[in-house]
């Protein structure tokens, strides 16, 4: 079975209550992953209370969610992707994982979805409330089976600012947090280009610059030292923005 199709096939098989396809090993990974979700969460968070970011009502949604930082991606590849409605966009998930995967947009949309209405706070002094939809990052991490030595998750982006690629990272506590999602919808519609189409991270307990847009890759790592400038993010490498930008 081709890996990029496995999630779809696997969820279809689960719906049918059929586990025979588990012979491929990949499917078994997803099943094991789902079962280890709570283990992973507890390992990441300890057994204390999970702090949730405030969630809002539909009537609170900002009429216009502005774009900030990169509001598109330069170059013909992204233009072509946009022209085709991002049908062939791929998200590579790898690093310190047992079962690296390349996920299609259908794979992402085929996972269980979470919708949340949250307030985005940019360090530059503006906020906006939006409704975001996508799978929890924990679902994806469990499907690839993150290995014991992994301590951080790095988010790779398609865009460059001043010639350097944008990226971000978080620890396992935030990676497995229930409100950390890979969003593909804003306010009930596919993500606008300015807001990171077709995929962007929502990391709701931290400031805006942590919410990586134009996601192309997710990587589990033991250390951030060898990634780009070594400070865990584009702005952290340049401006002294805090790596942990808790609100
Ligand atoms: N790939 C990428 N992600 C990014 C940025 C960026 O320039 N490139 N800007 C960040 C900043 S500073 C903010 S406030 C938010 C803005 O999200 P928005 O464009 O949806 O308002 O995206 C964050 N994620
Ligand atoms: Mo920001």
mmCIF file of C-alpha atoms and ligand atoms in Angstrom:
data_model
loop_
_atom_site.group_PDB
_atom_site.id
_atom_site.type_symbol
_atom_site.label_atom_id
_atom_site.label_comp_id
_atom_site.label_asym_id
_atom_site.label_seq_id
_atom_site.Cartn_x
_atom_site.Cartn_y
_atom_site.Cartn_z
ATOM 1 C CA UNK A 1 0.000 0.000 0.000
ATOM 2 C CA UNK A 2 1.338 3.426 -0.877
ATOM 3 C CA UNK A 3 2.045 5.329 2.298
ATOM 4 C CA UNK A 4 0.241 8.479 1.307
ATOM 5 C CA UNK A 5 -2.961 6.503 0.917
ATOM 6 C CA UNK A 6 -2.675 4.601 4.121
ATOM 7 C CA UNK A 7 -4.560 6.908 6.417
ATOM 8 C CA UNK A 8 -7.595 6.963 4.162
ATOM 9 C CA UNK A 9 -7.530 3.216 3.678
ATOM 10 C CA UNK A 10 -6.963 2.719 7.365
ATOM 11 C CA UNK A 11 -9.900 4.876 8.419
ATOM 12 C CA UNK A 12 -12.146 3.161 5.868
ATOM 13 C CA UNK A 13 -11.068 -0.177 7.294
ATOM 14 C CA UNK A 14 -11.809 1.001 10.822
ATOM 15 C CA UNK A 15 -15.262 2.131 9.781
ATOM 16 C CA UNK A 16 -15.860 -1.331 8.356
ATOM 17 C CA UNK A 17 -14.646 -2.840 11.622
ATOM 18 C CA UNK A 18 -12.026 -4.770 9.667
ATOM 19 C CA UNK A 19 -8.550 -5.200 11.064
ATOM 20 C CA UNK A 20 -7.170 -7.661 8.515
ATOM 21 C CA UNK A 21 -5.475 -4.884 6.603
ATOM 22 C CA UNK A 22 -3.360 -4.502 9.747
ATOM 23 C CA UNK A 23 -0.940 -6.936 8.135
ATOM 24 C CA UNK A 24 0.649 -3.989 6.361
ATOM 25 C CA UNK A 25 2.067 -2.749 9.645
ATOM 26 C CA UNK A 26 1.239 0.818 8.722
ATOM 27 C CA UNK A 27 -2.348 0.341 9.745
ATOM 28 C CA UNK A 28 -1.271 -1.282 12.969
ATOM 29 C CA UNK A 29 0.780 1.825 13.619
ATOM 30 C CA UNK A 30 -2.314 3.969 13.415
ATOM 31 C CA UNK A 31 -4.234 1.652 15.724
ATOM 32 C CA UNK A 32 -1.388 1.521 18.218
ATOM 33 C CA UNK A 33 -1.056 5.260 17.843
ATOM 34 C CA UNK A 34 -4.679 5.875 18.688
ATOM 35 C CA UNK A 35 -4.397 3.647 21.729
ATOM 36 C CA UNK A 36 -1.241 5.339 22.917
ATOM 37 C CA UNK A 37 -2.760 8.795 22.594
ATOM 38 C CA UNK A 38 -3.478 9.087 26.285
ATOM 39 C CA UNK A 39 -0.124 7.591 27.184
ATOM 40 C CA UNK A 40 1.580 10.150 24.968
ATOM 41 C CA UNK A 41 -0.451 12.959 26.418
ATOM 42 C CA UNK A 42 0.294 11.916 29.965
ATOM 43 C CA UNK A 43 3.962 11.462 29.221
ATOM 44 C CA UNK A 44 4.041 14.958 27.765
ATOM 45 C CA UNK A 45 1.934 16.740 30.327
ATOM 46 C CA UNK A 46 2.296 14.740 33.501
ATOM 47 C CA UNK A 47 -0.939 14.027 35.314
ATOM 48 C CA UNK A 48 -1.799 17.614 36.145
ATOM 49 C CA UNK A 49 -4.638 19.698 34.739
ATOM 50 C CA UNK A 50 -4.388 20.643 31.088
ATOM 51 C CA UNK A 51 -4.538 24.429 30.725
ATOM 52 C CA UNK A 52 -6.858 25.306 27.875
ATOM 53 C CA UNK A 53 -6.781 28.541 25.899
ATOM 54 C CA UNK A 54 -10.119 30.394 26.080
ATOM 55 C CA UNK A 55 -12.612 29.483 23.359
ATOM 56 C CA UNK A 56 -15.185 31.932 22.058
ATOM 57 C CA UNK A 57 -18.657 32.031 20.538
ATOM 58 C CA UNK A 58 -19.397 32.248 16.806
ATOM 59 C CA UNK A 59 -20.734 35.755 17.423
ATOM 60 C CA UNK A 60 -17.223 36.778 18.582
ATOM 61 C CA UNK A 61 -15.533 35.874 15.275
ATOM 62 C CA UNK A 62 -13.686 38.836 13.730
ATOM 63 C CA UNK A 63 -15.245 39.899 10.424
ATOM 64 C CA UNK A 64 -11.809 39.975 8.796
ATOM 65 C CA UNK A 65 -8.794 37.952 9.917
ATOM 66 C CA UNK A 66 -5.832 39.913 8.635
ATOM 67 C CA UNK A 67 -2.706 38.337 7.227
ATOM 68 C CA UNK A 68 0.628 39.152 8.852
ATOM 69 C CA UNK A 69 4.257 38.362 8.053
ATOM 70 C CA UNK A 70 4.261 36.403 4.802
ATOM 71 C CA UNK A 71 0.862 36.731 3.149
ATOM 72 C CA UNK A 72 1.728 34.376 0.278
ATOM 73 C CA UNK A 73 4.624 32.242 -0.939
ATOM 74 C CA UNK A 74 6.874 33.425 -3.769
ATOM 75 C CA UNK A 75 7.596 31.240 -6.757
ATOM 76 C CA UNK A 76 5.902 29.150 -9.432
ATOM 77 C CA UNK A 77 5.423 26.015 -7.314
ATOM 78 C CA UNK A 78 3.103 27.730 -4.857
ATOM 79 C CA UNK A 79 1.301 29.620 -7.629
ATOM 80 C CA UNK A 80 0.632 26.317 -9.382
ATOM 81 C CA UNK A 81 -0.497 24.713 -6.128
ATOM 82 C CA UNK A 82 -2.869 27.597 -5.527
ATOM 83 C CA UNK A 83 -4.243 27.344 -9.066
ATOM 84 C CA UNK A 84 -5.129 23.698 -8.473
ATOM 85 C CA UNK A 85 -6.814 24.388 -5.142
ATOM 86 C CA UNK A 86 -3.852 22.809 -3.296
ATOM 87 C CA UNK A 87 -5.068 19.357 -4.387
ATOM 88 C CA UNK A 88 -1.528 17.921 -4.446
ATOM 89 C CA UNK A 89 -0.093 19.640 -1.357
ATOM 90 C CA UNK A 90 1.913 17.268 0.802
ATOM 91 C CA UNK A 91 2.884 17.365 4.458
ATOM 92 C CA UNK A 92 5.992 15.307 5.266
ATOM 93 C CA UNK A 93 6.066 14.012 8.838
ATOM 94 C CA UNK A 94 9.365 12.544 9.965
ATOM 95 C CA UNK A 95 12.461 12.909 12.117
ATOM 96 C CA UNK A 96 12.614 10.767 15.262
ATOM 97 C CA UNK A 97 9.598 8.661 14.360
ATOM 98 C CA UNK A 98 9.163 4.944 13.675
ATOM 99 C CA UNK A 99 6.826 5.371 10.714
ATOM 100 C CA UNK A 100 7.500 8.518 8.637
ATOM 101 C CA UNK A 101 4.611 9.533 6.383
ATOM 102 C CA UNK A 102 3.777 11.940 3.594
ATOM 103 C CA UNK A 103 0.207 13.102 4.143
ATOM 104 C CA UNK A 104 -2.071 14.383 1.404
ATOM 105 C CA UNK A 105 -4.798 16.952 1.981
ATOM 106 C CA UNK A 106 -7.305 14.080 1.843
ATOM 107 C CA UNK A 107 -5.339 12.291 4.558
ATOM 108 C CA UNK A 108 -5.469 15.436 6.709
ATOM 109 C CA UNK A 109 -9.186 15.933 6.097
ATOM 110 C CA UNK A 110 -9.822 12.217 6.728
ATOM 111 C CA UNK A 111 -8.554 12.315 10.312
ATOM 112 C CA UNK A 112 -10.927 13.189 13.181
ATOM 113 C CA UNK A 113 -11.319 16.978 13.176
ATOM 114 C CA UNK A 114 -11.384 19.596 15.918
ATOM 115 C CA UNK A 115 -12.997 23.017 15.491
ATOM 116 C CA UNK A 116 -12.121 25.815 17.915
ATOM 117 C CA UNK A 117 -12.797 29.542 18.110
ATOM 118 C CA UNK A 118 -9.770 31.254 19.605
ATOM 119 C CA UNK A 119 -8.085 34.632 19.842
ATOM 120 C CA UNK A 120 -4.838 35.146 17.988
ATOM 121 C CA UNK A 121 -2.496 37.613 19.675
ATOM 122 C CA UNK A 122 0.345 39.060 17.623
ATOM 123 C CA UNK A 123 3.339 40.464 19.441
ATOM 124 C CA UNK A 124 3.047 43.542 17.224
ATOM 125 C CA UNK A 125 -0.096 44.513 19.125
ATOM 126 C CA UNK A 126 -3.172 43.260 17.311
ATOM 127 C CA UNK A 127 -5.606 40.405 17.947
ATOM 128 C CA UNK A 128 -8.279 38.584 15.951
ATOM 129 C CA UNK A 129 -10.786 35.853 16.767
ATOM 130 C CA UNK A 130 -11.194 33.028 14.266
ATOM 131 C CA UNK A 131 -12.702 29.578 14.010
ATOM 132 C CA UNK A 132 -10.111 26.975 13.017
ATOM 133 C CA UNK A 133 -10.641 23.377 11.903
ATOM 134 C CA UNK A 134 -8.178 20.523 11.471
ATOM 135 C CA UNK A 135 -6.828 17.352 13.041
ATOM 136 C CA UNK A 136 -5.102 17.538 16.398
ATOM 137 C CA UNK A 137 -1.332 17.353 15.953
ATOM 138 C CA UNK A 138 -1.351 14.484 18.487
ATOM 139 C CA UNK A 139 -3.269 12.328 15.992
ATOM 140 C CA UNK A 140 -0.589 12.854 13.385
ATOM 141 C CA UNK A 141 2.248 12.298 15.846
ATOM 142 C CA UNK A 142 0.691 9.056 17.014
ATOM 143 C CA UNK A 143 0.233 7.848 13.430
ATOM 144 C CA UNK A 144 3.999 8.246 12.819
ATOM 145 C CA UNK A 145 4.867 6.939 16.303
ATOM 146 C CA UNK A 146 7.197 9.499 17.834
ATOM 147 C CA UNK A 147 10.237 7.859 19.398
ATOM 148 C CA UNK A 148 11.248 8.202 23.044
ATOM 149 C CA UNK A 149 14.213 10.497 22.422
ATOM 150 C CA UNK A 150 12.154 13.192 20.701
ATOM 151 C CA UNK A 151 11.692 16.331 22.800
ATOM 152 C CA UNK A 152 10.565 18.956 20.273
ATOM 153 C CA UNK A 153 8.473 19.215 17.138
ATOM 154 C CA UNK A 154 9.704 21.461 14.317
ATOM 155 C CA UNK A 155 7.330 23.013 11.778
ATOM 156 C CA UNK A 156 8.762 23.679 8.318
ATOM 157 C CA UNK A 157 7.129 26.264 6.056
ATOM 158 C CA UNK A 158 7.106 26.975 2.325
ATOM 159 C CA UNK A 159 7.734 30.738 2.577
ATOM 160 C CA UNK A 160 10.896 32.721 2.977
ATOM 161 C CA UNK A 161 11.315 36.097 4.645
ATOM 162 C CA UNK A 162 14.443 38.025 3.686
ATOM 163 C CA UNK A 163 15.802 34.922 1.951
ATOM 164 C CA UNK A 164 15.464 32.531 4.923
ATOM 165 C CA UNK A 165 12.782 29.932 5.345
ATOM 166 C CA UNK A 166 10.219 30.474 8.077
ATOM 167 C CA UNK A 167 10.029 27.734 10.687
ATOM 168 C CA UNK A 168 8.871 27.226 14.247
ATOM 169 C CA UNK A 169 8.964 24.601 17.004
ATOM 170 C CA UNK A 170 7.346 23.590 20.277
ATOM 171 C CA UNK A 171 7.866 21.097 23.085
ATOM 172 C CA UNK A 172 5.941 17.847 23.484
ATOM 173 C CA UNK A 173 3.538 19.328 26.028
ATOM 174 C CA UNK A 174 2.285 21.820 23.437
ATOM 175 C CA UNK A 175 2.550 19.323 20.568
ATOM 176 C CA UNK A 176 0.168 16.923 22.347
ATOM 177 C CA UNK A 177 -2.078 19.669 23.725
ATOM 178 C CA UNK A 178 -5.711 19.089 22.636
ATOM 179 C CA UNK A 179 -5.990 22.576 21.086
ATOM 180 C CA UNK A 180 -2.848 22.200 18.966
ATOM 181 C CA UNK A 181 -4.196 21.488 15.493
ATOM 182 C CA UNK A 182 -3.036 21.478 11.880
ATOM 183 C CA UNK A 183 -5.709 23.808 10.520
ATOM 184 C CA UNK A 184 -6.966 23.675 6.938
ATOM 185 C CA UNK A 185 -10.123 25.754 7.474
ATOM 186 C CA UNK A 186 -10.788 29.248 8.828
ATOM 187 C CA UNK A 187 -14.370 30.263 9.623
ATOM 188 C CA UNK A 188 -15.773 27.233 7.800
ATOM 189 C CA UNK A 189 -13.834 27.735 4.548
ATOM 190 C CA UNK A 190 -10.485 26.497 3.236
ATOM 191 C CA UNK A 191 -7.670 28.696 4.590
ATOM 192 C CA UNK A 192 -7.183 31.942 2.657
ATOM 193 C CA UNK A 193 -3.705 32.334 1.165
ATOM 194 C CA UNK A 194 -2.903 35.247 3.482
ATOM 195 C CA UNK A 195 -3.614 33.024 6.521
ATOM 196 C CA UNK A 196 -1.334 30.170 5.423
ATOM 197 C CA UNK A 197 -3.125 28.065 2.797
ATOM 198 C CA UNK A 198 -3.450 25.179 2.671
ATOM 199 C CA UNK A 199 -2.138 24.206 6.157
ATOM 200 C CA UNK A 200 -1.101 26.152 9.230
ATOM 201 C CA UNK A 201 -0.384 25.344 12.825
ATOM 202 C CA UNK A 202 -2.607 26.593 15.654
ATOM 203 C CA UNK A 203 -0.688 26.626 18.936
ATOM 204 C CA UNK A 204 -3.296 28.357 21.011
ATOM 205 C CA UNK A 205 -1.452 29.013 24.261
ATOM 206 C CA UNK A 206 1.320 30.955 22.551
ATOM 207 C CA UNK A 207 1.748 34.189 20.603
ATOM 208 C CA UNK A 208 1.060 34.607 16.899
ATOM 209 C CA UNK A 209 4.547 34.051 15.526
ATOM 210 C CA UNK A 210 4.510 30.442 16.781
ATOM 211 C CA UNK A 211 1.539 29.588 14.504
ATOM 212 C CA UNK A 212 3.507 28.480 11.434
ATOM 213 C CA UNK A 213 1.714 29.001 8.094
ATOM 214 C CA UNK A 214 2.234 27.270 4.694
ATOM 215 C CA UNK A 215 3.220 24.012 6.419
ATOM 216 C CA UNK A 216 5.285 21.570 4.366
ATOM 217 C CA UNK A 217 6.889 19.432 7.058
ATOM 218 C CA UNK A 218 6.679 18.341 10.669
ATOM 219 C CA UNK A 219 9.807 16.903 12.264
ATOM 220 C CA UNK A 220 10.333 15.324 15.683
ATOM 221 C CA UNK A 221 13.804 16.135 17.061
ATOM 222 C CA UNK A 222 15.866 15.621 20.218
ATOM 223 C CA UNK A 223 17.407 19.084 20.100
ATOM 224 C CA UNK A 224 16.828 22.397 18.327
ATOM 225 C CA UNK A 225 20.542 23.227 18.221
ATOM 226 C CA UNK A 226 21.152 21.969 14.694
ATOM 227 C CA UNK A 227 17.981 23.406 13.134
ATOM 228 C CA UNK A 228 18.578 26.676 11.233
ATOM 229 C CA UNK A 229 19.936 29.262 13.700
ATOM 230 C CA UNK A 230 19.445 26.936 16.655
ATOM 231 C CA UNK A 231 16.908 29.030 18.588
ATOM 232 C CA UNK A 232 13.802 27.114 17.506
ATOM 233 C CA UNK A 233 12.176 29.616 15.167
ATOM 234 C CA UNK A 234 12.643 32.212 12.452
ATOM 235 C CA UNK A 235 12.116 35.191 14.758
ATOM 236 C CA UNK A 236 13.831 33.533 17.710
ATOM 237 C CA UNK A 237 16.951 33.212 15.528
ATOM 238 C CA UNK A 238 16.864 36.899 14.571
ATOM 239 C CA UNK A 239 15.080 39.193 16.928
ATOM 240 C CA UNK A 240 15.297 37.732 20.390
ATOM 241 C CA UNK A 241 11.605 36.826 20.418
ATOM 242 C CA UNK A 242 11.117 34.242 23.160
ATOM 243 C CA UNK A 243 11.032 30.596 22.073
ATOM 244 C CA UNK A 244 8.343 29.934 24.671
ATOM 245 C CA UNK A 245 5.795 32.622 23.891
ATOM 246 C CA UNK A 246 3.126 31.666 26.421
ATOM 247 C CA UNK A 247 0.115 33.958 26.682
HETATM 248 N N1 LIG B 1 5.189 30.617 7.498
HETATM 249 C C1 LIG B 1 4.929 31.714 8.229
HETATM 250 N N2 LIG B 1 4.194 31.584 9.334
HETATM 251 C C2 LIG B 1 3.904 32.670 10.085
HETATM 252 C C3 LIG B 1 4.402 33.958 9.749
HETATM 253 C C4 LIG B 1 5.173 34.070 8.576
HETATM 254 O O1 LIG B 1 5.635 35.154 8.180
HETATM 255 N N3 LIG B 1 5.416 32.923 7.833
HETATM 256 N N4 LIG B 1 4.098 35.051 10.565
HETATM 257 C C5 LIG B 1 3.692 34.754 11.947
HETATM 258 C C6 LIG B 1 3.114 35.883 12.661
HETATM 259 S S1 LIG B 1 4.162 37.041 13.319
HETATM 260 C C7 LIG B 1 1.782 35.961 12.932
HETATM 261 S S2 LIG B 1 1.107 37.158 13.925
HETATM 262 C C8 LIG B 1 0.837 34.992 12.306
HETATM 263 C C9 LIG B 1 -0.153 35.750 11.456
HETATM 264 O O2 LIG B 1 -1.154 34.865 11.028
HETATM 265 P P1 LIG B 1 -2.192 35.427 10.001
HETATM 266 O O3 LIG B 1 -1.453 35.812 8.762
HETATM 267 O O4 LIG B 1 -3.176 34.326 9.779
HETATM 268 O O5 LIG B 1 -2.841 36.653 10.635
HETATM 269 O O6 LIG B 1 1.480 34.014 11.503
HETATM 270 C C10 LIG B 1 2.712 33.589 11.993
HETATM 271 N N5 LIG B 1 3.149 32.491 11.187
HETATM 272 MO MO1 LIG B 2 2.923 38.209 14.828
#
